[in-house]
CSV table of C-alpha atoms in Angstrom, one decimal:
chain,number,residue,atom,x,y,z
A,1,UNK,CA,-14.6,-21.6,33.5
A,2,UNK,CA,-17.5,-23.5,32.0
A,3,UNK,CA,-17.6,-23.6,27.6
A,4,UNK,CA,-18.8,-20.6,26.3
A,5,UNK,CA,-19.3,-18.4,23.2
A,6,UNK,CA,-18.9,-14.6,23.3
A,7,UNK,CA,-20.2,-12.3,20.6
A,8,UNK,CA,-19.6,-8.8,19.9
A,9,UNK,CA,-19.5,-6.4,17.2
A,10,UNK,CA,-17.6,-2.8,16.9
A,11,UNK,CA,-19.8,0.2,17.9
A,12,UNK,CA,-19.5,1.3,14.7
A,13,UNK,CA,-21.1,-2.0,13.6
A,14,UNK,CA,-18.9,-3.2,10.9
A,15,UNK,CA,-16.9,-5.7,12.6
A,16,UNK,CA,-18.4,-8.9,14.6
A,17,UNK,CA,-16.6,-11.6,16.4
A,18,UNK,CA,-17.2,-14.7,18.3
A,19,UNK,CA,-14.8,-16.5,20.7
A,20,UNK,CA,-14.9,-19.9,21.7
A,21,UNK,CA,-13.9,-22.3,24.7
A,22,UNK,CA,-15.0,-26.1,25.1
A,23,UNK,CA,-12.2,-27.3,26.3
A,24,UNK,CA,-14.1,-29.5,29.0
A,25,UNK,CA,-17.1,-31.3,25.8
A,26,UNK,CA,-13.9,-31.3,23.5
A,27,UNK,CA,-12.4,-33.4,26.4
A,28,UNK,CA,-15.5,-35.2,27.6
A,29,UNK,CA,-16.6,-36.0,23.6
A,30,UNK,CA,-13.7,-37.3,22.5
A,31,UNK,CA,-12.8,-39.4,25.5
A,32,UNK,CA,-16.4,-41.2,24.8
A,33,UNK,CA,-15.3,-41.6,21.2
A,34,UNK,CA,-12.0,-43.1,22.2
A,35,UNK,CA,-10.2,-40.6,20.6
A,36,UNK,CA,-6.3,-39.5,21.3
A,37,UNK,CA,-3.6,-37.8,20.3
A,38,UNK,CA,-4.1,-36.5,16.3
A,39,UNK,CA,-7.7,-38.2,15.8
A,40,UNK,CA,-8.9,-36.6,19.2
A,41,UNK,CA,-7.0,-32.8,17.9
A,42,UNK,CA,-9.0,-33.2,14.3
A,43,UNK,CA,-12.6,-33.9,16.3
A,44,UNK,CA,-12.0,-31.0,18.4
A,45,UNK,CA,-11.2,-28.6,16.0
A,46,UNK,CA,-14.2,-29.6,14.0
A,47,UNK,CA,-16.3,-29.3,17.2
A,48,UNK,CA,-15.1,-25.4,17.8
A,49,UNK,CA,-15.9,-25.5,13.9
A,50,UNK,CA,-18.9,-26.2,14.4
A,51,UNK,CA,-19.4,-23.6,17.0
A,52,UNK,CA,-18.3,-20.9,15.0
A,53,UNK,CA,-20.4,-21.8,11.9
A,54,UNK,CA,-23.5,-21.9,14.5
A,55,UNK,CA,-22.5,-18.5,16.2
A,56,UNK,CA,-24.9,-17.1,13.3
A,57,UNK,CA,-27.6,-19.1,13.0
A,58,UNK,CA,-31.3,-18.5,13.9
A,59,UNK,CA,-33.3,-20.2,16.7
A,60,UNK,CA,-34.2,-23.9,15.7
A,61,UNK,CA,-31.6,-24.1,12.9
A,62,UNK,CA,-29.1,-26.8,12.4
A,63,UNK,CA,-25.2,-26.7,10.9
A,64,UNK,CA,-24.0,-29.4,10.2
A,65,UNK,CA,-20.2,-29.6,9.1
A,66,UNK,CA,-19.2,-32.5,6.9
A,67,UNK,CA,-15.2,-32.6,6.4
A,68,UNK,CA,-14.0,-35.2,4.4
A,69,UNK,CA,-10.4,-35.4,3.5
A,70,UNK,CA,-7.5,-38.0,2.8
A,71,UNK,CA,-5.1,-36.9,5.5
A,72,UNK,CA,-5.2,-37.9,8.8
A,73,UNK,CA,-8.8,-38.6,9.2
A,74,UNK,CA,-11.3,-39.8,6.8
A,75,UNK,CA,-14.2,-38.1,8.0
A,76,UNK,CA,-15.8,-35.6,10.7
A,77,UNK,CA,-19.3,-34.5,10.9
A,78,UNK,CA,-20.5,-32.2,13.6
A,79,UNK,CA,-24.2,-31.4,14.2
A,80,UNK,CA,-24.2,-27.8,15.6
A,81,UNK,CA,-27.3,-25.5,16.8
A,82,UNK,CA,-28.2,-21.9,17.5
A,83,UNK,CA,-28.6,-23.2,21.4
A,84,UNK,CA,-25.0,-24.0,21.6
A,85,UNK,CA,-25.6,-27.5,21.5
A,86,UNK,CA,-23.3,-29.9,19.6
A,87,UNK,CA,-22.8,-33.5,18.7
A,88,UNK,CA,-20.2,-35.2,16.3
A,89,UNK,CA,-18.3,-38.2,15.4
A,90,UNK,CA,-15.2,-38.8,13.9
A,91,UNK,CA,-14.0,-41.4,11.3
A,92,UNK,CA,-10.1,-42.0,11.2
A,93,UNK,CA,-8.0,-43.2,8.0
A,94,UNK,CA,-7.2,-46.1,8.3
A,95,UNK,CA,-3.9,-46.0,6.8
A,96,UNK,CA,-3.2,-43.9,9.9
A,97,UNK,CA,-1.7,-44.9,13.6
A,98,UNK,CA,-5.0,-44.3,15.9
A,99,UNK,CA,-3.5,-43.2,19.6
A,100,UNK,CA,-0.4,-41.7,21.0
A,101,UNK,CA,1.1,-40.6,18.3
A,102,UNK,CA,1.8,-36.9,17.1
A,103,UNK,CA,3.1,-35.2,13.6
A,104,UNK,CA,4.2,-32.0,12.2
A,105,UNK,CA,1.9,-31.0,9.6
A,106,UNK,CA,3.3,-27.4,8.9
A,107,UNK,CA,3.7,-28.2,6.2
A,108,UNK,CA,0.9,-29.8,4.6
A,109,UNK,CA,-2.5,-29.9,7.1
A,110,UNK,CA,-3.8,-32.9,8.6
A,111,UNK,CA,-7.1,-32.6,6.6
A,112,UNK,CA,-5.5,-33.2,3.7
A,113,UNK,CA,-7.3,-32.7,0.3
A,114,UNK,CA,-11.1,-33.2,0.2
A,115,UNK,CA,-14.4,-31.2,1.0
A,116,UNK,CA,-16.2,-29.2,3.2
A,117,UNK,CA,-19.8,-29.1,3.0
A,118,UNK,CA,-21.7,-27.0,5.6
A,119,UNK,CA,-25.9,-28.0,5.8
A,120,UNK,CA,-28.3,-25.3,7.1
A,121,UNK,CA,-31.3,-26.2,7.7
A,122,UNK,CA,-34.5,-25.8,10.4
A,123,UNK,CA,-35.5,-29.2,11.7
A,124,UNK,CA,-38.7,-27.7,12.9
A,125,UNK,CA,-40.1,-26.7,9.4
A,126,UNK,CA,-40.8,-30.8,7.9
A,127,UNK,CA,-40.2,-30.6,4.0
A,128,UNK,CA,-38.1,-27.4,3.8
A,129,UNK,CA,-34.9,-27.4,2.0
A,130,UNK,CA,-32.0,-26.7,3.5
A,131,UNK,CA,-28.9,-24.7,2.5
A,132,UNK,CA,-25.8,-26.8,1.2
A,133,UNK,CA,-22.2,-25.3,0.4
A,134,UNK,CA,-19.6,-27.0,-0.4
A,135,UNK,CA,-15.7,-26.2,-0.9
A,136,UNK,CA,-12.5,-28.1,-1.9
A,137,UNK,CA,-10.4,-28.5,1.3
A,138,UNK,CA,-7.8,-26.2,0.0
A,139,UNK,CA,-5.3,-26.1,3.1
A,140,UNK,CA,-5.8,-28.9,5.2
A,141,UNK,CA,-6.0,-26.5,8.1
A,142,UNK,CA,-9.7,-26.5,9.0
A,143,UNK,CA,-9.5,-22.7,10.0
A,144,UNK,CA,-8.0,-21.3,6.8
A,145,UNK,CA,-10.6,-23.8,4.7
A,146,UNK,CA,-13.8,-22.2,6.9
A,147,UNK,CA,-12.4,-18.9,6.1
A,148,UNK,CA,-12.3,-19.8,2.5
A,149,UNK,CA,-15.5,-21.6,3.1
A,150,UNK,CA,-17.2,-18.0,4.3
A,151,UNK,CA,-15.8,-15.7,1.4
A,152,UNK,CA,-16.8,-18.6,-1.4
A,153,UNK,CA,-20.6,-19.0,-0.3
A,154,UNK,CA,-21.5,-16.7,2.2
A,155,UNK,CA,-19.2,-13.7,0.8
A,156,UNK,CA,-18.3,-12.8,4.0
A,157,UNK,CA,-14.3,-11.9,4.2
A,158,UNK,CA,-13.8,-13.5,7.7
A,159,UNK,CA,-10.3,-14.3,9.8
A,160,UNK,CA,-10.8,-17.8,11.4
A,161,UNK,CA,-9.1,-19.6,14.4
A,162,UNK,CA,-8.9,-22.4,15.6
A,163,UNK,CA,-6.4,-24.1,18.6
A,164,UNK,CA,-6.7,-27.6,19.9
A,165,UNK,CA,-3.5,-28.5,23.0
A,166,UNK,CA,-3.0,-32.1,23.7
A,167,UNK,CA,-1.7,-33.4,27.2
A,168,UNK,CA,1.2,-35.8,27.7
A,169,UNK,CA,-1.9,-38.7,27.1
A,170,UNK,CA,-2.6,-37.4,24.2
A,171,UNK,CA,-6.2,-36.4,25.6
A,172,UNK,CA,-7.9,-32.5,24.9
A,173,UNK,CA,-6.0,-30.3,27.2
A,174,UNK,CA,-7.8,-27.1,25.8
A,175,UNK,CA,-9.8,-26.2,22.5
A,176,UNK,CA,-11.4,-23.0,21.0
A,177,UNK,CA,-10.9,-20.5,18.6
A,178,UNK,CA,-12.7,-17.3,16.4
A,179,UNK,CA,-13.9,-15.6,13.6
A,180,UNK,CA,-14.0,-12.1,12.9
A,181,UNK,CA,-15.9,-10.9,10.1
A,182,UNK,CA,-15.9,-7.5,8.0
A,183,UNK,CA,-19.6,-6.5,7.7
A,184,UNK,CA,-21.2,-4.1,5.0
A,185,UNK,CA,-19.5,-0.7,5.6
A,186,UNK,CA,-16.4,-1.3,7.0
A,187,UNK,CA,-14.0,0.7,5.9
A,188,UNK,CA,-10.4,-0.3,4.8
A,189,UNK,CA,-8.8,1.0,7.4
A,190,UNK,CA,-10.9,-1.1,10.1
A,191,UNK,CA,-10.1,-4.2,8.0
A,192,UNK,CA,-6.3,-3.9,7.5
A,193,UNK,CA,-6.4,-3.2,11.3
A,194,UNK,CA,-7.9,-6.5,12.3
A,195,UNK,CA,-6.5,-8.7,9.7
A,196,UNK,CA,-2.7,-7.0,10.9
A,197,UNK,CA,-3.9,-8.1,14.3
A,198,UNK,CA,-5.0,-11.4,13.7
A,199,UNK,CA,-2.0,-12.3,11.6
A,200,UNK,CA,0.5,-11.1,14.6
A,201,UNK,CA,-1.5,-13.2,16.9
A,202,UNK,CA,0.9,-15.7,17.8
A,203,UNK,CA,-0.5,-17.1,21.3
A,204,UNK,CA,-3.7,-18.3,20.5
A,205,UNK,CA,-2.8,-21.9,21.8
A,206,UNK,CA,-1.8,-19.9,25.0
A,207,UNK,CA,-4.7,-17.9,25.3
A,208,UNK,CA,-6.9,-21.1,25.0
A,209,UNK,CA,-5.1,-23.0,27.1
A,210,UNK,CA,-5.8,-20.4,30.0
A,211,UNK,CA,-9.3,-21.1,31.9
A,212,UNK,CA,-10.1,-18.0,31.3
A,213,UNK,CA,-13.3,-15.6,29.6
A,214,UNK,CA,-12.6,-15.8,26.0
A,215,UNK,CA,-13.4,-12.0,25.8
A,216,UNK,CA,-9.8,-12.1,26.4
A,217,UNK,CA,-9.2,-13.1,22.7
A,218,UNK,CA,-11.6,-10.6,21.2
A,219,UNK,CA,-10.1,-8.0,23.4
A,220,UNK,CA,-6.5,-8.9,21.3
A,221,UNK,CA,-8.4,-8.9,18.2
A,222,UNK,CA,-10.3,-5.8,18.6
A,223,UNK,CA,-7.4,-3.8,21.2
A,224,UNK,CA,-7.9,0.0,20.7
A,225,UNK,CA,-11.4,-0.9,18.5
A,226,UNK,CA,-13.9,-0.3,20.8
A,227,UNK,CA,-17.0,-3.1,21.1
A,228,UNK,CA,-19.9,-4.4,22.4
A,229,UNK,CA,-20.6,-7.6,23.8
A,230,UNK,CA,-23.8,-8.8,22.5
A,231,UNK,CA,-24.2,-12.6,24.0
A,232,UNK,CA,-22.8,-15.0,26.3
A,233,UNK,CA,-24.1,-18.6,25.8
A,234,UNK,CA,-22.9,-22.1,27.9
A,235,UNK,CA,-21.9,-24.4,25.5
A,236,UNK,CA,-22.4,-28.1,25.6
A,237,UNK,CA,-22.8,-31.3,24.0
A,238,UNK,CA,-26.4,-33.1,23.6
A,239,UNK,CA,-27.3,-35.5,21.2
A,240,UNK,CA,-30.8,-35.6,19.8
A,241,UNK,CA,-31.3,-39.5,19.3
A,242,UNK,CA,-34.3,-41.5,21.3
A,243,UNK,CA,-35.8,-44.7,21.6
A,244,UNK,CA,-38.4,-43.4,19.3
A,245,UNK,CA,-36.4,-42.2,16.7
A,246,UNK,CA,-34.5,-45.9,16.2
A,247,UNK,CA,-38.0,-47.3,16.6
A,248,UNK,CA,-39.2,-46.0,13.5
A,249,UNK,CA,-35.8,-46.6,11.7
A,250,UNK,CA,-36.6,-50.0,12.9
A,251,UNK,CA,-39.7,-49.5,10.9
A,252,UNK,CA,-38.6,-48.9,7.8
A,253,UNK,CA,-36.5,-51.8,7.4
A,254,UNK,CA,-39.4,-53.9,6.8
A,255,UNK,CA,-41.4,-57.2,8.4
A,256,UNK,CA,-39.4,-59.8,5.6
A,257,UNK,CA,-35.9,-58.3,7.5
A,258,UNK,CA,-37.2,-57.6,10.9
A,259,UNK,CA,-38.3,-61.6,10.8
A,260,UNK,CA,-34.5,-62.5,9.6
A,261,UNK,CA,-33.0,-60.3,12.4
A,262,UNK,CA,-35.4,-62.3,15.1
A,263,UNK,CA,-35.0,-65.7,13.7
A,264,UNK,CA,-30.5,-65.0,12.9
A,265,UNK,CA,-30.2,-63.1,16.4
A,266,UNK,CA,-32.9,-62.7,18.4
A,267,UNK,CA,-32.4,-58.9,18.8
A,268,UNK,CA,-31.8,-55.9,17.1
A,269,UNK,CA,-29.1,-53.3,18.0
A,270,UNK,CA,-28.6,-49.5,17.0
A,271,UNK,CA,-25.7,-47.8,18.5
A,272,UNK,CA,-25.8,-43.9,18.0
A,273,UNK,CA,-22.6,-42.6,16.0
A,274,UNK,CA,-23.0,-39.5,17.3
A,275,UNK,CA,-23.2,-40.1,21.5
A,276,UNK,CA,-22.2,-43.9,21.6
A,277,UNK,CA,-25.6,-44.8,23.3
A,278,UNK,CA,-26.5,-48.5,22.5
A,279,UNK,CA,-30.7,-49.0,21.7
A,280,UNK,CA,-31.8,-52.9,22.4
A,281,UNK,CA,-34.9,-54.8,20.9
A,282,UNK,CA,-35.2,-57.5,22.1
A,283,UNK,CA,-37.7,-60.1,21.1
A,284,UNK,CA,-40.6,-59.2,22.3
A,285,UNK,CA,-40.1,-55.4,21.0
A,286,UNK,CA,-39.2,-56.7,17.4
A,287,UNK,CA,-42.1,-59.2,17.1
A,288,UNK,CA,-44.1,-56.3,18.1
A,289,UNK,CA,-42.6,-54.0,15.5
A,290,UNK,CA,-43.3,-56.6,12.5
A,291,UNK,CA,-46.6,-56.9,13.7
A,292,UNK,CA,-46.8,-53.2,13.3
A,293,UNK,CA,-45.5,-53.3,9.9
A,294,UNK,CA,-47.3,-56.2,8.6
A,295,UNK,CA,-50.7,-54.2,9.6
A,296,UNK,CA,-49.4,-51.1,7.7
């Protein structure tokens, strides 16, 4: 079963959900991050986070999710789009063990306290402002704190989840999730129904964990509520960086500390935080660029 997203919405139209699976980019990013065990749970579950909060958006938008807490990890931020591309890094505390280790947090999440900001924005339209809102972190559990997230700045009442397995390696084993949200109109009764079913939904890790159609969690959510399935899109990961772009971040640095890089090292190198990739100038390339700049 390749990564997906399905959408759907209740013939009535007052209730739409999304299901997600990327178990294998969940995998595949966080082994090129060098994330296990806790770390490598927390950057999935903010990759499916980032899925569901781009389930919604428009063609050529951005979300980005920003989560920074004091709990396990320091920071995550996941670049999603309406194409069902992703891309994302992870910070870890540093007070925190970094492999092999797992904890109970049922307690307390392993967020911790902090914030979420979510960034909307088109990167096609140069100058136009994007959409921030930001919440306090009031869980720790990143699906109850997107829920909260929805109701506090897009008024939506929404039921979010999220499940992230770890092998014996501590490695992705499986990750996705949902969110169902109550549209204008729906009546009471619709809404007590789903959030009843939801809440007695006890085997979302096992559902996940099966390399299966995620229609098969919608179908639990929705049961005798009939509904349509309105998309089905491949997920995967794709970062958006290029030569070009570190070129003219290059750039802006300036001739005086282009000259110090060249004379100190000799060469200039940008690694992506986002895919890893490591961009090289060497000396010909950075005496070119300060000759650039000096002209400018």
């Amino acid at each position: 079963m390749t990564d997906v997203w399905q959408k759907c919405i209740s013939s009535s139209g007052t209730i739409r959900g999304v299901a997600i699976r990327c178990t294998d980019l969940a995998r595949d990013l966080a082994d090129k991050h060098e994330l296990t065990g806790e770390n490598a749970r927390a950057f999935a579950e903010a990759l499916v986070g980032g899925f569901i909060l781009s389930s919604y958006t428009k063609e050529g938008e951005r979300m980005n999710l920003n989560i920074k807490g004091d709990g396990w990890v320091k920071q995550a931020l996941v670049d999603a789009y309406a194409d069902g591309t992703i891309r994302g890094y992870l910070v870890p505390n540093p007070a925190q063990p970094s492999t092999g280790v797992t904890f109970d947090f049922s307690n307390e999440g392993p967020w911790g306290k902090g914030l979420l900001s979510v960034l909307r924005k088109r990167d096609d339209q140069v100058g136009a402002e994007p959409y921030i809102g930001t919440v306090p972190l009031l869980t720790g559990h990143l699906a109850k704190d997107l829920a909260f997230y929805w109701l506090q700045s897009e008024q939506v009442p929404s039921a979010v989840g999220i499940s992230v397995n770890l092998d014996w390696e501590g490695r992705v084993a499986s990750a996705g999730g949902f969110i169902v949200q109550a549209m204008p109109g729906a009546t009471d009764e619709e809404i007590a129904g789903i959030e009843a079913r939801v809440v007695s939904m006890t085997d979302l890790a096992k559902e996940v964990s099966i390399d299966r159609d995620p229609v098969h969690i919608l179908s639990q959510i929705f049961q005798d509520m009939a509904f349509v399935i309105l998309e089905k899109k491949q997920l995967k990961a794709q970062c958006r960086c290029s030569w070009d772009r570190v070129r003219r971040a290059l750039v802006l640095i300036g001739p005086d500390e282009l000259q110090s890089i060249l004379d100190d090292i000799g060469e200039a190198s940008v690694k992506c935080e986002f895919c890893t990739t490591d961009y090289k100038a060497d000396r010909a390339e950075l005496e070119k660029l300060i000759a650039e700049t000096k002209a400018d």
